[in-house]
Structures are given as C-alpha cells and as structure tokens.
C-alpha cells in the first residue's frame, strides 16, 4: 500500500539515484538505433541554477526523455563554460577579500587561483540540475578549458589564421575599464542614465594661439573630460552660421592647444549647437570622421579608465572624478556657458556593469563576411529551423550586417592566443613556444634564437570562440574529425536556448558547423522566453524578485516546478511566473497520487463480470487516450511543448480522474471486477509513460507500483505510448453523455435537490440507439431511477442537448412558483440574446463583409437560441 500523501523529496532522491546507478542516461553509438542528441548550453562555472535555467533545462529534459522512450539512442551532453570575464572578475574579487591584488601576481599564480575557484564552484550548477531531474549522460560532462577542448580551440585559431581569415589590426572596440578588456557589442547593455550636458566655448585664435576676437565656438558635450583629446571642431558646410569660420582655429579650453574648424555633412545642423567636437580616440563616430579628414588620434585614458599624461591636466584621476572636476575648472576659467540635465543611453559591460569606453586598440579579428554566408542561407531556407520563426527576421538583419569578430580579450583566464612575437616584431602563429621556435629557426633561418627571445601574446580568446565549437568539440570532432561519436551524434537534433544569444552563440555555432563539418550543428533551435515576475520585470537577484529554484524544489518537488514552468510557456514568449503555477503542478501530482491510491485500494473479484457501463467506459477511454496521444505527438512535432503538457494534464485530470474513474468505481465497500481493474491499471501504465517526460519522478514511482518490476527496469526506457484506433462516433456520444450528466447535476444544484434522490428521466430524440447504449452510465452518474423515451413533451423540467430534449420529473421536490419565476427570467434573457443576434444578421454590411465562418456561427447562435426559447416556453406552459 502506498503512502497516504505524496512525499516528493524522498521519492525524487530515491529514483534519481536509481537512474544514475543503472546508467539509464548513458549513451554510446549504436548502429541499430536512430541517434538523438542535444548539447546543453553550457552554464558558466560561476553560475548557480536560476529560473531561466529551470525553464530551459526542463524543456531539454522533456525532449531527451521522450526520445529515449521512443527507442532512440538519446544523448544529452552536459558541461560548463569557463566564462573568461565573469570568472576572472569573481577570482579578482575573491583575491581582494584576501588582501591580494591581481597585478601583484604572475600569470601562472593567478591561473592557479582560477583553477581553485573552478574546482570548488564549477560543478555546483550541474549538481543542481540533478535535483531538477535532468537526464544528462554525466559521464560525458565537458568543460571548455579541459585539455582536449583547449587544444581544439587553438587548432581552429591556427587553421583560420592560415586560411587568411584571422588578422591583427587597430580598431575602435568596446573597452571595459574595470575588467581591463574588450567586450563584444552583444555584451554591451544600453541603460538610460541621467547626465549633464555641458555647454562650453572654444575661443577663436590665430596660428600661434593668440585670441583674435571675443568670438567663440560653443559646443555641447556629456564628456567634458575628453576635451583634451579633441583634434578638431566640425560644422556642416551648409550651415550659414559657421561658413565663415571653416578653416580657422580654436583653442581647447584649459590647455590652449590649437585645433582646426573643419566641415562635414555628418554634422546635423539642427542638433545641439550645430558644432561637434571631434575626439577620434574616444568616440566610434568621431574615429570614422577623423579617418576621413586624416586627423591625429590622442588617447588620454589608461586601461583602468584614469587620465594619462596626454590629458596634461588631472592626470591619474578616474574619468568620472575628472568629469566633475573639469566642469568646475571650466567655470573658473570662464569657458563654461551652462549645464543642463540630460538623459541618454550609455553602454555598460554585461559582466562588470562598468561604463564602456570606445577605445582604439590592437586586437585580433576574424573575418565574417564569407564564413557566415552558409549560416545565413541555411536558416533562411529552413534547413536550420528557428522556433518560433519570428526570430528569422532578427537573425537575417544581424547576419546581413555582420562585422568582423573581435576575438581577443585582455584577460589571463581563457584560451591563450597562439601568437608569438620576435623582438623585431615578426609574428609567428604556432601551438607552443617550442613550435614557434622551430618555425623561426627553419622558416626564417634564425638558428641562434632561443625560447627566451620569443614572447607569447598575453591575450586570451573571447569566450564565444570556444563556445561556437561546442557541438563539435564535445564529441572531439576537431581533434579526431572521423571518430565514432562525431560520426554518430553529429549533427545534433535540437538546441534549446534564449533569444538574446541568438547571434553571438547560435549563429556562430552554425557558422562553425558549416566551416568544420560541412553541415549544420543542429536541426532545430527552440528559443525560450524570459521568465518574468507578475509585474513583467525580468527575474534577477539584483531586483530580489526571483525565488531560489532549489528552495522551490525542496518546497514543492521537482515535478511541480517542471510543470509549473511549462503551463504558460510558449516558444519565444516570455513566461509570467507565479507561485500559483507551481501550486497547480503540485496539485496535479497530488491528483495523480490520490487517483492511484483509489485504484490500488479497490477489492478485486475474479468472479464478477464487467458491468456494461464499465465496458463502455473502457472503450471510450481507450479512444480518448489514443486521440490525446496523437494530439501530443502533433504538439511535439511543432515544438508546442506547453500545449503537449496541457493535453496530458486535461486527459489525466478531466477525462481519467473526473470521468473514467467515476464510471468504473464500484459502490461503497463493493469489489471491482478483475477485467475492469486490469484495464484501469493498463491505462495507468500508459498514462504514466505519456506523462513521464514532463513529471519523471511521480510517473516512475507509480509505474514501479503497477508493473511486476524486473531488475533494472525503469519507465525511463519503457516505450512511449503509441496511438491505436479511435472510435470517433463513441467519442461524440460521450460528449453528449457528459453534457446530459452536467445538465442534470446543475439542475439538482439549482433546485437544491440532494444527489442521493433518484430522479426519473425522459428523452425526446430521433437517435434512441445512442442513449440506449449510454443508459448504464446515465443511471449511475446522474443517479437516475429510470429512463423513458417520449415523442411529445415529457413531464417535468426540461433542458436541451443539441437537438434532443430531456425531461426530469422533480415531482414534490419543486417549488412551482419559484421555478416559474426562474424560467421567465431565463426566457427573457434568451429572447434578448436572440434579438441581438437577429439584429446583427439583419445588417447587410456585416453579412457581406464578415468571414463566412463568423456569419455561420451567428446563424448557429440564432438556431440554438430559438430552440432554447421553445423549450423554455413549453416548460412554462407545463407549469400552468
């Protein structure tokens, strides 16, 4: 006998351990099976489970469990990402707490601390995923910095360099002064901030810097701390206010360096004062403008965002401290005109939240124009499908406007760039210093060279440069391009991830797939939405609006969380999270548990024959189950995972628990016949297998109690249910049955008649055979004492189901006057409704312009209302 209440913690721990011990999740190439593979979007080693992970990994687990049950060789590869910037920032903070400055350490010493951190915290999130029920092949766990994957990344860099696709050059990049590294455009978060718009004047001067007149150029800027790096003032050549000044000189306030006034149509005459200060080193647009006019570049910021000696004043001050001080200096010198409050969008580093600086820097780049073309073409023609398809437009826009990828980062934690420099500036690309030395000696004839004469580039590769190879490298497809795993599991089937990394991870994986395997890395990309709170805000620790997923699992159980996350989660749409969804999941589990307890508690008789009603119920539920299996398969084929769950939920809650069990349940302290009992257990078996991908723990517990378990059996590897025959006529009859039962029960409630009182029922119909077959269930479920058939009006209160009329004789149970008032009220309401429908159908414009199905629905409403009116009038007439 199973326990009275469902205890998820005890059951979940028990079955997860059982699954792991028996290696049900392990996979290896099997030529007799169809492969089905998923690679996990590798979470950062700095990470812990959050609500987005819960949703994403639940969907992956549902897909992999279903495939495993379908007899496919299912392989879900887990792993983590080294996350260069995020991890380095964590380690730097840890060292700071210990009183250690990164700058005081050697590179190797710092990397030892990074590995210490990774070994301590790197696997936390993977352990947490086990609590969720993730059925990964844990023996295949990979890490982007493990030796084989590290080597693969370096090999790809060398290969692309040799192909001429990787180069080194000076470019304007996004600089994070806190992390002291470049970051990609996708890692820059724009935030609206309050700033001061500073108006200041640049006095006109002659060639030697002497003031000509009191005339001055006035410009407006939010970055007065960069004026010392100005190299020109630019105006529009058509601006009548400034035409006479083009070619003249002005002096930069405070430092009195002379710069020219130039003209360019880039300047908008209507914006600000119509004058633009040109600072090529500190603004991307100014950099382009400066190149067009062959202007010098002055960079006055250090790596950490402090002013260097080129600023001449405020040297060593932080950029934001300098901003405040320079406004005061401008005021004291008479160059400040005014300041205004100003709101604008400013880029922030996704990892450190530091304000991004545009910075000219020598970096490594990957050419993207040619290499990205297959990835664009094959998404646009649906060789790779984005789900939902609405993201194709975003994808196309990105890929058609792709820029060369800045792949270098000024960090120590990561895959170090395999570039080696000789003292004369020669660059050698090689896998190791020894290889570089060998290359220098034999290709450049520098036989006297030693390893001490060679220095490796200190930078590491962008984290995404290893992540873009993930579907290939997890199967060792770079180092061993023809190994058994890559040949069997690649390309993978489905990727589940978030839309915000569609370009800088998904697109790049597709690029790498075509470059290194000649085909896509996955067939389908399921893009989840963002988990938001009830106010529509993205859930985050900083807002304090995100529950701890582990606390939720401990409180409600993993199955409840999994279903709760999915009840309202359509692909690509944000999920409005509410605890009530999880409570709904918990209630669903309890409903299933109590239903099984009910069935398990039946006394079974081998001698009793199956009642006619039970036989009918079994036939009906067989068809209903088969119909739902087809629905679920259709939803899965279209990646409507939430709809698939809702179909299973309705089948179990409504059709099985609320209807079927009521039909076959024996009377109080009465036994059930063995035929019905066996059929019910067989239904439970199939229902649990249908439910298993969504709720793996409770389905395993119940399934194990149903079957005679053999050693190492598990629902994990039991066959996913297949649809059999569907008797649509029977399903239609039962729809009528449920409406009749519901109407009689509603009638009892409305008239305050006890459900224990048996009532006579008369039916007026042209299809008596339908109701003759359903009689056993009508008698049982509606507590009807007898059923008669009439050709004219029957006695008692009437109701209508489709075209048939039903009469329930309430005899002495009815208050005639109250009933007359209720019927008249309902008649008046129905007449008003009918009048409104007729009015709409009398409108020629509506009939001519509305869609045909809409007009037809209105006509059906009219017919139903007219039939109901007739029934109500007859009922009133019978009351006298």
PDB file of C-alpha atoms in Angstrom, residues 38 108 144 249 416 643 658 703 743 850:
ATOM      1  CA  UNK A  38      21.268  17.508 -27.511  1.00  0.00           C
ATOM      2  CA  UNK A 108      50.649  31.354 -13.598  1.00  0.00           C
ATOM      3  CA  UNK A 144      35.596  24.388 -22.293  1.00  0.00           C
ATOM      4  CA  UNK A 249      41.459  77.737 -35.496  1.00  0.00           C
ATOM      5  CA  UNK A 416      45.638  31.970 -24.769  1.00  0.00           C
ATOM      6  CA  UNK A 643       0.397  22.534 -25.402  1.00  0.00           C
ATOM      7  CA  UNK A 658     -13.100  13.114 -13.133  1.00  0.00           C
ATOM      8  CA  UNK A 703       4.763   2.875 -12.740  1.00  0.00           C
ATOM      9  CA  UNK A 743     -27.164  19.397 -17.020  1.00  0.00           C
ATOM     10  CA  UNK A 850     -17.592  39.293 -42.287  1.00  0.00           C
TER      11      UNK A 850
END
